mmCIF file of C-alpha atoms and ligand atoms in Angstrom:
data_model
loop_
_atom_site.group_PDB
_atom_site.id
_atom_site.type_symbol
_atom_site.label_atom_id
_atom_site.label_comp_id
_atom_site.label_asym_id
_atom_site.label_seq_id
_atom_site.Cartn_x
_atom_site.Cartn_y
_atom_site.Cartn_z
ATOM 1 C CA UNK A 1 30.674 10.649 2.161
ATOM 2 C CA UNK A 2 27.820 9.666 -0.303
ATOM 3 C CA UNK A 3 25.637 6.890 0.845
ATOM 4 C CA UNK A 4 25.830 3.376 -0.740
ATOM 5 C CA UNK A 5 23.210 2.880 -3.544
ATOM 6 C CA UNK A 6 20.122 0.692 -2.368
ATOM 7 C CA UNK A 7 18.361 -1.634 -4.869
ATOM 8 C CA UNK A 8 14.610 -0.859 -5.388
ATOM 9 C CA UNK A 9 12.425 -3.423 -7.865
ATOM 10 C CA UNK A 10 9.231 -2.151 -9.100
ATOM 11 C CA UNK A 11 6.987 -4.615 -10.929
ATOM 12 C CA UNK A 12 4.226 -3.349 -13.574
ATOM 13 C CA UNK A 13 7.050 -0.806 -14.247
ATOM 14 C CA UNK A 14 5.560 0.286 -17.784
ATOM 15 C CA UNK A 15 1.867 0.647 -16.539
ATOM 16 C CA UNK A 16 0.093 3.595 -15.279
ATOM 17 C CA UNK A 17 1.084 3.622 -11.662
ATOM 18 C CA UNK A 18 4.771 2.715 -12.670
ATOM 19 C CA UNK A 19 4.826 5.786 -14.693
ATOM 20 C CA UNK A 20 3.682 8.104 -11.738
ATOM 21 C CA UNK A 21 5.972 6.371 -9.506
ATOM 22 C CA UNK A 22 9.571 5.566 -10.910
ATOM 23 C CA UNK A 23 10.324 9.382 -11.521
ATOM 24 C CA UNK A 24 9.627 10.198 -7.841
ATOM 25 C CA UNK A 25 11.617 7.352 -6.497
ATOM 26 C CA UNK A 26 14.667 8.389 -8.839
ATOM 27 C CA UNK A 27 14.414 11.902 -7.767
ATOM 28 C CA UNK A 28 14.697 10.964 -4.081
ATOM 29 C CA UNK A 29 11.158 11.447 -2.811
ATOM 30 C CA UNK A 30 11.056 8.070 -1.453
ATOM 31 C CA UNK A 31 14.253 7.276 0.370
ATOM 32 C CA UNK A 32 15.491 10.902 0.971
ATOM 33 C CA UNK A 33 17.602 13.196 -1.150
ATOM 34 C CA UNK A 34 20.683 11.718 -0.342
ATOM 35 C CA UNK A 35 20.074 8.178 -0.946
ATOM 36 C CA UNK A 36 21.082 6.790 -4.496
ATOM 37 C CA UNK A 37 19.236 4.062 -5.925
ATOM 38 C CA UNK A 38 19.427 1.272 -8.288
ATOM 39 C CA UNK A 39 15.972 0.533 -10.251
ATOM 40 C CA UNK A 40 15.174 -3.180 -10.963
ATOM 41 C CA UNK A 41 12.037 -3.037 -13.266
ATOM 42 C CA UNK A 42 9.872 -5.828 -14.104
ATOM 43 C CA UNK A 43 7.320 -6.065 -16.853
ATOM 44 C CA UNK A 44 5.759 -9.290 -18.279
ATOM 45 C CA UNK A 45 7.734 -10.912 -21.013
ATOM 46 C CA UNK A 46 5.770 -9.688 -23.823
ATOM 47 C CA UNK A 47 7.089 -7.682 -26.682
ATOM 48 C CA UNK A 48 4.650 -4.750 -26.310
ATOM 49 C CA UNK A 49 5.350 -4.378 -22.454
ATOM 50 C CA UNK A 50 9.035 -4.776 -22.738
ATOM 51 C CA UNK A 51 9.093 -1.820 -25.472
ATOM 52 C CA UNK A 52 6.997 0.279 -23.395
ATOM 53 C CA UNK A 53 9.522 -0.507 -20.580
ATOM 54 C CA UNK A 54 12.252 0.581 -22.566
ATOM 55 C CA UNK A 55 10.741 3.960 -23.463
ATOM 56 C CA UNK A 56 10.175 4.559 -19.740
ATOM 57 C CA UNK A 57 13.865 3.814 -19.183
ATOM 58 C CA UNK A 58 14.830 6.354 -21.887
ATOM 59 C CA UNK A 59 12.913 8.695 -20.273
ATOM 60 C CA UNK A 60 14.283 8.097 -16.911
ATOM 61 C CA UNK A 61 17.970 8.420 -18.520
ATOM 62 C CA UNK A 62 16.841 11.676 -19.885
ATOM 63 C CA UNK A 63 15.922 12.974 -16.570
ATOM 64 C CA UNK A 64 19.571 12.935 -15.478
ATOM 65 C CA UNK A 65 18.606 12.159 -11.740
ATOM 66 C CA UNK A 66 21.685 12.718 -9.796
ATOM 67 C CA UNK A 67 20.381 9.923 -7.339
ATOM 68 C CA UNK A 68 19.810 7.279 -9.951
ATOM 69 C CA UNK A 69 22.929 5.075 -9.597
ATOM 70 C CA UNK A 70 21.361 2.501 -12.244
ATOM 71 C CA UNK A 71 18.431 1.136 -14.064
ATOM 72 C CA UNK A 72 17.615 -2.487 -15.042
ATOM 73 C CA UNK A 73 14.944 -3.874 -17.486
ATOM 74 C CA UNK A 74 13.549 -7.449 -16.476
ATOM 75 C CA UNK A 75 11.130 -9.989 -17.630
ATOM 76 C CA UNK A 76 11.763 -12.430 -14.893
ATOM 77 C CA UNK A 77 11.387 -11.881 -11.005
ATOM 78 C CA UNK A 78 14.329 -14.209 -10.334
ATOM 79 C CA UNK A 79 16.645 -11.495 -11.765
ATOM 80 C CA UNK A 80 14.559 -8.610 -11.011
ATOM 81 C CA UNK A 81 14.677 -9.147 -7.305
ATOM 82 C CA UNK A 82 18.293 -10.064 -7.084
ATOM 83 C CA UNK A 83 19.624 -8.524 -3.794
ATOM 84 C CA UNK A 84 16.788 -5.822 -3.772
ATOM 85 C CA UNK A 85 16.359 -3.950 -0.490
ATOM 86 C CA UNK A 86 12.939 -2.663 -1.260
ATOM 87 C CA UNK A 87 10.172 -4.190 -3.581
ATOM 88 C CA UNK A 88 7.118 -2.496 -4.840
ATOM 89 C CA UNK A 89 4.842 -5.119 -6.161
ATOM 90 C CA UNK A 90 2.529 -2.957 -8.429
ATOM 91 C CA UNK A 91 2.288 -5.145 -11.353
ATOM 92 C CA UNK A 92 -1.299 -6.776 -11.815
ATOM 93 C CA UNK A 93 -4.427 -6.431 -13.538
ATOM 94 C CA UNK A 94 -6.512 -3.199 -12.446
ATOM 95 C CA UNK A 95 -10.308 -3.448 -12.015
ATOM 96 C CA UNK A 96 -12.603 -1.908 -14.612
ATOM 97 C CA UNK A 97 -16.010 -0.493 -14.143
ATOM 98 C CA UNK A 98 -18.463 -2.817 -12.355
ATOM 99 C CA UNK A 99 -16.011 -4.690 -10.781
ATOM 100 C CA UNK A 100 -14.974 -5.276 -7.362
ATOM 101 C CA UNK A 101 -11.488 -5.573 -6.104
ATOM 102 C CA UNK A 102 -12.072 -9.144 -4.859
ATOM 103 C CA UNK A 103 -13.160 -10.166 -8.427
ATOM 104 C CA UNK A 104 -9.352 -9.590 -9.452
ATOM 105 C CA UNK A 105 -8.403 -12.333 -6.701
ATOM 106 C CA UNK A 106 -8.528 -15.181 -9.445
ATOM 107 C CA UNK A 107 -6.520 -13.128 -12.238
ATOM 108 C CA UNK A 108 -4.191 -11.743 -9.982
ATOM 109 C CA UNK A 109 -3.312 -14.165 -7.152
ATOM 110 C CA UNK A 110 -0.824 -16.484 -8.923
ATOM 111 C CA UNK A 111 1.427 -13.573 -9.798
ATOM 112 C CA UNK A 112 1.985 -13.032 -5.813
ATOM 113 C CA UNK A 113 2.859 -16.906 -5.375
ATOM 114 C CA UNK A 114 5.579 -16.478 -8.202
ATOM 115 C CA UNK A 115 6.799 -13.310 -6.903
ATOM 116 C CA UNK A 116 6.950 -14.468 -3.347
ATOM 117 C CA UNK A 117 8.838 -17.160 -4.150
ATOM 118 C CA UNK A 118 11.319 -15.347 -6.116
ATOM 119 C CA UNK A 119 11.845 -12.777 -3.403
ATOM 120 C CA UNK A 120 12.462 -15.628 -0.775
ATOM 121 C CA UNK A 121 15.199 -17.150 -3.212
ATOM 122 C CA UNK A 122 16.908 -14.072 -4.263
ATOM 123 C CA UNK A 123 16.143 -10.711 -2.482
ATOM 124 C CA UNK A 124 17.962 -9.286 0.455
ATOM 125 C CA UNK A 125 17.136 -10.880 3.598
ATOM 126 C CA UNK A 126 15.942 -7.833 4.960
ATOM 127 C CA UNK A 127 13.809 -6.607 1.802
ATOM 128 C CA UNK A 128 10.892 -4.505 2.573
ATOM 129 C CA UNK A 129 8.048 -5.367 0.331
ATOM 130 C CA UNK A 130 4.980 -3.210 -0.635
ATOM 131 C CA UNK A 131 2.050 -4.808 -2.273
ATOM 132 C CA UNK A 132 -0.109 -2.337 -4.539
ATOM 133 C CA UNK A 133 -1.475 -4.571 -7.110
ATOM 134 C CA UNK A 134 -5.030 -5.577 -6.008
ATOM 135 C CA UNK A 135 -6.835 -7.037 -3.881
ATOM 136 C CA UNK A 136 -3.691 -5.724 -2.254
ATOM 137 C CA UNK A 137 -3.936 -7.100 1.186
ATOM 138 C CA UNK A 138 -4.830 -10.664 0.233
ATOM 139 C CA UNK A 139 -1.969 -10.549 -2.524
ATOM 140 C CA UNK A 140 0.456 -9.167 0.281
ATOM 141 C CA UNK A 141 -0.773 -12.381 2.316
ATOM 142 C CA UNK A 142 0.024 -14.711 -0.612
ATOM 143 C CA UNK A 143 3.295 -13.232 -1.144
ATOM 144 C CA UNK A 144 4.279 -13.429 2.336
ATOM 145 C CA UNK A 145 2.967 -16.879 2.895
ATOM 146 C CA UNK A 146 5.032 -17.862 -0.442
ATOM 147 C CA UNK A 147 7.961 -16.616 1.239
ATOM 148 C CA UNK A 148 8.813 -18.555 4.515
ATOM 149 C CA UNK A 149 12.464 -17.437 4.807
ATOM 150 C CA UNK A 150 11.899 -13.694 4.836
ATOM 151 C CA UNK A 151 10.534 -11.868 8.049
ATOM 152 C CA UNK A 152 6.793 -11.865 8.051
ATOM 153 C CA UNK A 153 6.714 -8.256 9.342
ATOM 154 C CA UNK A 154 8.515 -7.227 6.118
ATOM 155 C CA UNK A 155 5.266 -7.795 3.928
ATOM 156 C CA UNK A 156 2.822 -5.006 3.873
ATOM 157 C CA UNK A 157 -0.336 -3.860 1.705
ATOM 158 C CA UNK A 158 -1.071 -0.443 0.575
ATOM 159 C CA UNK A 159 -3.837 1.169 2.929
ATOM 160 C CA UNK A 160 -2.221 4.680 2.592
ATOM 161 C CA UNK A 161 -4.379 5.673 -0.189
ATOM 162 C CA UNK A 162 -7.347 5.331 2.064
ATOM 163 C CA UNK A 163 -5.654 6.954 4.912
ATOM 164 C CA UNK A 164 -4.827 9.818 2.562
ATOM 165 C CA UNK A 165 -8.478 10.007 1.047
ATOM 166 C CA UNK A 166 -9.763 10.090 4.534
ATOM 167 C CA UNK A 167 -7.595 13.016 5.433
ATOM 168 C CA UNK A 168 -8.519 14.835 2.424
ATOM 169 C CA UNK A 169 -12.466 14.501 3.153
ATOM 170 C CA UNK A 170 -11.898 15.544 6.742
ATOM 171 C CA UNK A 171 -9.928 18.614 5.837
ATOM 172 C CA UNK A 172 -12.566 19.575 3.424
ATOM 173 C CA UNK A 173 -15.550 19.130 5.757
ATOM 174 C CA UNK A 174 -13.718 21.194 8.576
ATOM 175 C CA UNK A 175 -12.362 23.703 6.403
ATOM 176 C CA UNK A 176 -8.753 23.161 7.718
ATOM 177 C CA UNK A 177 -5.408 22.290 6.114
ATOM 178 C CA UNK A 178 -4.844 18.584 5.736
ATOM 179 C CA UNK A 179 -1.381 19.128 7.250
ATOM 180 C CA UNK A 180 -2.708 19.599 10.440
ATOM 181 C CA UNK A 181 -4.148 16.225 10.947
ATOM 182 C CA UNK A 182 -2.772 13.626 13.351
ATOM 183 C CA UNK A 183 -4.138 10.344 14.809
ATOM 184 C CA UNK A 184 -6.190 8.975 11.970
ATOM 185 C CA UNK A 185 -6.720 5.275 11.539
ATOM 186 C CA UNK A 186 -7.899 3.047 8.606
ATOM 187 C CA UNK A 187 -8.571 -0.559 9.733
ATOM 188 C CA UNK A 188 -8.898 -3.709 7.778
ATOM 189 C CA UNK A 189 -9.090 -4.145 3.866
ATOM 190 C CA UNK A 190 -8.108 -1.809 1.082
ATOM 191 C CA UNK A 191 -11.815 -2.215 -0.186
ATOM 192 C CA UNK A 192 -15.250 -0.763 0.454
ATOM 193 C CA UNK A 193 -15.219 -2.300 3.883
ATOM 194 C CA UNK A 194 -12.275 -0.580 5.236
ATOM 195 C CA UNK A 195 -13.060 1.443 8.295
ATOM 196 C CA UNK A 196 -11.877 4.903 8.259
ATOM 197 C CA UNK A 197 -11.630 6.222 11.918
ATOM 198 C CA UNK A 198 -11.448 9.400 13.082
ATOM 199 C CA UNK A 199 -12.702 9.195 16.564
ATOM 200 C CA UNK A 200 -9.227 9.877 17.632
ATOM 201 C CA UNK A 201 -8.241 12.209 15.200
ATOM 202 C CA UNK A 202 -7.096 15.882 15.869
ATOM 203 C CA UNK A 203 -6.718 18.770 13.310
ATOM 204 C CA UNK A 204 -4.706 21.652 14.472
ATOM 205 C CA UNK A 205 -4.957 20.092 17.933
ATOM 206 C CA UNK A 206 -8.685 19.996 17.874
ATOM 207 C CA UNK A 207 -10.843 17.011 18.014
ATOM 208 C CA UNK A 208 -12.101 16.065 14.472
ATOM 209 C CA UNK A 209 -15.113 14.276 15.956
ATOM 210 C CA UNK A 210 -16.135 17.513 17.945
ATOM 211 C CA UNK A 211 -15.426 19.716 15.229
ATOM 212 C CA UNK A 212 -17.458 17.821 12.696
ATOM 213 C CA UNK A 213 -20.089 16.725 15.558
ATOM 214 C CA UNK A 214 -22.293 14.746 12.923
ATOM 215 C CA UNK A 215 -22.309 10.885 13.302
ATOM 216 C CA UNK A 216 -24.893 10.724 10.609
ATOM 217 C CA UNK A 217 -22.289 12.221 8.339
ATOM 218 C CA UNK A 218 -19.498 10.054 9.401
ATOM 219 C CA UNK A 219 -21.677 6.778 8.706
ATOM 220 C CA UNK A 220 -23.574 8.037 5.420
ATOM 221 C CA UNK A 221 -21.325 10.248 3.722
ATOM 222 C CA UNK A 222 -17.811 10.036 4.954
ATOM 223 C CA UNK A 223 -17.150 6.136 5.058
ATOM 224 C CA UNK A 224 -19.002 5.514 1.613
ATOM 225 C CA UNK A 225 -17.099 8.278 -0.024
ATOM 226 C CA UNK A 226 -13.565 7.058 1.123
ATOM 227 C CA UNK A 227 -14.618 3.619 0.602
ATOM 228 C CA UNK A 228 -16.028 3.977 -2.853
ATOM 229 C CA UNK A 229 -13.462 6.384 -3.767
ATOM 230 C CA UNK A 230 -11.721 3.947 -6.205
ATOM 231 C CA UNK A 231 -14.747 3.129 -7.991
ATOM 232 C CA UNK A 232 -15.622 6.910 -8.344
ATOM 233 C CA UNK A 233 -12.286 7.542 -10.221
ATOM 234 C CA UNK A 234 -12.735 4.360 -12.523
ATOM 235 C CA UNK A 235 -16.256 5.807 -13.521
ATOM 236 C CA UNK A 236 -14.687 9.164 -13.932
ATOM 237 C CA UNK A 237 -11.582 8.390 -15.635
ATOM 238 C CA UNK A 238 -12.407 5.118 -17.125
ATOM 239 C CA UNK A 239 -8.964 3.852 -15.597
ATOM 240 C CA UNK A 240 -8.286 3.136 -12.141
ATOM 241 C CA UNK A 241 -6.214 5.630 -9.868
ATOM 242 C CA UNK A 242 -2.660 6.018 -10.753
ATOM 243 C CA UNK A 243 -0.968 9.005 -9.471
ATOM 244 C CA UNK A 244 -2.436 9.142 -6.550
ATOM 245 C CA UNK A 245 -1.718 5.333 -6.101
ATOM 246 C CA UNK A 246 1.767 6.106 -6.802
ATOM 247 C CA UNK A 247 1.962 9.173 -4.143
ATOM 248 C CA UNK A 248 0.622 6.946 -1.677
ATOM 249 C CA UNK A 249 3.152 4.284 -2.291
ATOM 250 C CA UNK A 250 5.682 7.006 -1.972
ATOM 251 C CA UNK A 251 4.425 7.962 1.334
ATOM 252 C CA UNK A 252 4.251 4.420 2.771
ATOM 253 C CA UNK A 253 7.736 3.390 1.732
ATOM 254 C CA UNK A 254 8.969 7.092 2.815
ATOM 255 C CA UNK A 255 7.420 6.717 6.207
ATOM 256 C CA UNK A 256 8.636 3.144 6.615
ATOM 257 C CA UNK A 257 12.238 3.790 5.694
ATOM 258 C CA UNK A 258 12.559 7.220 7.308
ATOM 259 C CA UNK A 259 10.065 7.434 9.979
ATOM 260 C CA UNK A 260 6.967 9.411 10.882
ATOM 261 C CA UNK A 261 8.097 11.227 14.102
ATOM 262 C CA UNK A 262 5.434 9.812 16.159
ATOM 263 C CA UNK A 263 2.725 10.834 13.664
ATOM 264 C CA UNK A 264 -0.190 7.889 12.944
ATOM 265 C CA UNK A 265 -0.202 6.468 9.305
ATOM 266 C CA UNK A 266 -1.730 3.617 8.110
ATOM 267 C CA UNK A 267 -0.084 0.288 6.862
ATOM 268 C CA UNK A 268 -1.473 -2.922 5.744
ATOM 269 C CA UNK A 269 0.649 -5.366 7.978
ATOM 270 C CA UNK A 270 0.550 -9.009 9.060
ATOM 271 C CA UNK A 271 -1.257 -9.103 12.404
ATOM 272 C CA UNK A 272 0.367 -10.651 15.454
ATOM 273 C CA UNK A 273 -3.297 -10.803 17.265
ATOM 274 C CA UNK A 274 -3.519 -7.135 17.891
ATOM 275 C CA UNK A 275 -7.076 -5.823 18.475
ATOM 276 C CA UNK A 276 -8.484 -9.303 18.036
ATOM 277 C CA UNK A 277 -7.334 -9.869 14.619
ATOM 278 C CA UNK A 278 -6.280 -13.616 13.782
ATOM 279 C CA UNK A 279 -2.467 -13.738 13.250
ATOM 280 C CA UNK A 280 -1.251 -13.476 9.765
ATOM 281 C CA UNK A 281 -4.320 -11.774 8.475
ATOM 282 C CA UNK A 282 -2.825 -8.592 6.327
ATOM 283 C CA UNK A 283 -5.020 -5.851 8.188
ATOM 284 C CA UNK A 284 -5.045 -2.031 7.868
ATOM 285 C CA UNK A 285 -3.531 -0.621 11.421
ATOM 286 C CA UNK A 286 -2.519 2.657 12.566
ATOM 287 C CA UNK A 287 0.985 2.519 13.083
ATOM 288 C CA UNK A 288 3.994 4.833 13.712
ATOM 289 C CA UNK A 289 7.214 4.338 12.141
ATOM 290 C CA UNK A 290 10.981 4.666 13.548
ATOM 291 C CA UNK A 291 14.367 3.332 12.626
ATOM 292 C CA UNK A 292 13.043 1.509 9.707
ATOM 293 C CA UNK A 293 10.314 -0.505 11.571
ATOM 294 C CA UNK A 294 6.506 -0.007 12.121
ATOM 295 C CA UNK A 295 4.881 -0.205 15.396
ATOM 296 C CA UNK A 296 1.028 -0.790 15.889
ATOM 297 C CA UNK A 297 -0.563 2.116 17.753
ATOM 298 C CA UNK A 298 -2.008 0.238 20.805
ATOM 299 C CA UNK A 299 -4.541 0.905 23.395
ATOM 300 C CA UNK A 300 -7.031 2.523 21.223
ATOM 301 C CA UNK A 301 -10.677 2.060 22.459
ATOM 302 C CA UNK A 302 -13.119 0.044 20.209
ATOM 303 C CA UNK A 303 -16.673 1.044 20.688
ATOM 304 C CA UNK A 304 -19.626 -1.215 19.373
ATOM 305 C CA UNK A 305 -19.897 0.524 15.842
ATOM 306 C CA UNK A 306 -16.227 0.266 15.459
ATOM 307 C CA UNK A 307 -16.237 -3.259 16.319
ATOM 308 C CA UNK A 308 -18.961 -4.152 13.919
ATOM 309 C CA UNK A 309 -16.953 -2.260 11.283
ATOM 310 C CA UNK A 310 -13.740 -4.324 12.074
ATOM 311 C CA UNK A 311 -15.569 -7.682 12.001
ATOM 312 C CA UNK A 312 -17.046 -6.949 8.531
ATOM 313 C CA UNK A 313 -13.545 -5.946 7.040
ATOM 314 C CA UNK A 314 -12.133 -8.948 8.742
ATOM 315 C CA UNK A 315 -14.597 -11.069 7.581
ATOM 316 C CA UNK A 316 -14.034 -9.938 4.026
ATOM 317 C CA UNK A 317 -10.417 -10.655 4.634
ATOM 318 C CA UNK A 318 -10.772 -14.174 5.852
ATOM 319 C CA UNK A 319 -13.035 -15.164 3.150
ATOM 320 C CA UNK A 320 -10.434 -13.958 0.558
ATOM 321 C CA UNK A 321 -7.772 -15.770 2.242
ATOM 322 C CA UNK A 322 -9.937 -19.006 2.374
ATOM 323 C CA UNK A 323 -10.570 -18.250 -1.631
ATOM 324 C CA UNK A 324 -6.533 -18.551 -1.987
ATOM 325 C CA UNK A 325 -5.791 -21.476 0.328
ATOM 326 C CA UNK A 326 -5.103 -23.638 -2.576
ATOM 327 C CA UNK A 327 -2.548 -21.578 -4.095
ATOM 328 C CA UNK A 328 -0.262 -21.899 -0.813
HETATM 329 N N1 NAD B 1 -3.562 -0.674 -3.427
HETATM 330 C C1 NAD B 1 -4.190 0.547 -4.074
HETATM 331 O O1 NAD B 1 -4.469 1.485 -3.203
HETATM 332 C C2 NAD B 1 -4.096 0.497 -5.427
HETATM 333 C C3 NAD B 1 -4.488 1.848 -5.978
HETATM 334 C C4 NAD B 1 -4.679 1.889 -7.322
HETATM 335 C C5 NAD B 1 -4.255 0.799 -8.027
HETATM 336 N N2 NAD B 1 -4.044 -0.392 -7.668
HETATM 337 C C6 NAD B 1 -3.718 -1.582 -8.277
HETATM 338 O O2 NAD B 1 -2.427 -1.455 -8.825
HETATM 339 C C7 NAD B 1 -2.332 -2.557 -10.100
HETATM 340 C C8 NAD B 1 -1.648 -1.859 -11.196
HETATM 341 O O3 NAD B 1 -2.234 -0.592 -11.487
HETATM 342 P P1 NAD B 1 -1.937 0.111 -12.854
HETATM 343 O O4 NAD B 1 -3.220 1.134 -12.990
HETATM 344 O O5 NAD B 1 -0.790 0.529 -12.783
HETATM 345 O O6 NAD B 1 -2.349 -0.901 -14.089
HETATM 346 P P2 NAD B 1 -1.703 -1.070 -15.492
HETATM 347 O O7 NAD B 1 -2.607 -2.139 -16.190
HETATM 348 O O8 NAD B 1 -1.689 0.341 -16.246
HETATM 349 O O9 NAD B 1 -0.327 -1.488 -15.113
HETATM 350 C C9 NAD B 1 -0.088 -2.536 -14.727
HETATM 351 C C10 NAD B 1 1.294 -3.127 -15.514
HETATM 352 O O10 NAD B 1 1.695 -4.341 -14.691
HETATM 353 C C11 NAD B 1 2.242 -5.487 -15.562
HETATM 354 N N3 NAD B 1 2.164 -6.532 -15.039
HETATM 355 C C12 NAD B 1 0.930 -7.551 -15.172
HETATM 356 N N4 NAD B 1 1.336 -8.629 -14.774
HETATM 357 C C13 NAD B 1 2.664 -8.605 -14.120
HETATM 358 C C14 NAD B 1 3.548 -9.495 -13.601
HETATM 359 N N5 NAD B 1 3.259 -10.656 -13.275
HETATM 360 N N6 NAD B 1 4.844 -8.969 -13.583
HETATM 361 C C15 NAD B 1 5.229 -7.791 -13.740
HETATM 362 N N7 NAD B 1 4.404 -6.771 -14.210
HETATM 363 C C16 NAD B 1 3.153 -7.298 -14.654
HETATM 364 C C17 NAD B 1 1.475 -5.101 -16.814
HETATM 365 O O11 NAD B 1 2.180 -5.632 -18.080
HETATM 366 C C18 NAD B 1 1.165 -3.581 -16.816
HETATM 367 O O12 NAD B 1 2.234 -2.974 -17.666
HETATM 368 C C19 NAD B 1 -3.673 -2.904 -10.043
HETATM 369 O O13 NAD B 1 -4.165 -3.999 -9.596
HETATM 370 C C20 NAD B 1 -4.839 -1.897 -9.464
HETATM 371 O O14 NAD B 1 -5.914 -2.557 -9.176
HETATM 372 C C21 NAD B 1 -4.015 -0.526 -6.270
HETATM 373 O O1 LMR B 2 -10.358 0.857 -7.022
HETATM 374 C C1 LMR B 2 -9.598 0.312 -7.552
HETATM 375 O O2 LMR B 2 -9.765 -0.930 -8.293
HETATM 376 C C2 LMR B 2 -8.065 1.089 -7.743
HETATM 377 C C3 LMR B 2 -7.457 1.286 -6.294
HETATM 378 O O3 LMR B 2 -7.816 0.299 -5.579
HETATM 379 C C4 LMR B 2 -8.068 2.474 -5.742
HETATM 380 O O4 LMR B 2 -8.486 2.554 -4.547
HETATM 381 O O5 LMR B 2 -8.212 3.520 -6.384
#
């Protein structure tokens, strides 16, 4: 018997990431090739944006996706999030050249109080939320705090792009296939302070740390390359990453919904105090997923350098949190 359709809300649906994301959700790449979806698409109440959204919807229709059970266009989060099972909060201003993601806080924070409240009011009581719009961790924190009737654990931020970037750099450095990488972790904020940690990682079963055996490369090449990759893409393209961001969003949601078979992935999730991170900080952690739930990988040894990196990214997140206190 075919499955009942699930509702997937996507904000910023007529933007760059939206354009790279929606067709993949509708084709079943996110929730499985047997799972029909109803897309509930939100754009700002502006004629140009709504027209662009109409165009995207026409294209979705023209794909005749067998799993696409419905498409709705919205300009109000209170209707866009009605009964939604999954919400991908992409809509927000992207940064331009020379900006840091934290510079977007003032511009974007308000969006996430409004959308958090709307999710709280009308979404499925078990809605799973992924925040992509930057600064993603703090926006997810704002949305979670604005939705007190929903489970805290169901609010997440996207660190998967950093995870995938780190995996790709490791594969290139070792000359091995990215598919062979296990036990990679990215800690903290989706920003240059994030700490990509391959101390426990293996590639084709061999220790990545031993294979690379170059701590200077780790600190002076790998970490800055992964941390500043978003800026490098903006400098090259004149626009922020879109296809790779959409791909990471698909990976994040697919793994959360369908499981990782024991493989470590990175998700930004609200802390419960794990690894000394204060409760509620939306922090990138290594997790495994099973049965629609994520679980933090416990027991990872934190050496002095790792602790310094974790402290730095944590400080940035708590400063961002302080900066949005007045909104909550
Ligand atoms: N977390 C990550 O890894 C990651 C990666 C890449 C980009 N991003 C961020 O994702 C966001 C979107 O990037 P983009 O390149 O698609 O930008 P974009 O400007 O192409 O599209 C954003 C869309 O969001 C819409 N929008 C703005 N406010 C909205 C609101 N309140 N409700 C609904 N829609 C709204 C805009 O009209 C626009 O169509 C940016 O903040 C960007 O920095 C995050
Ligand atoms: O860097 C940006 O502003 C966009 C995004 O967060 C990225 O990492 O590519």
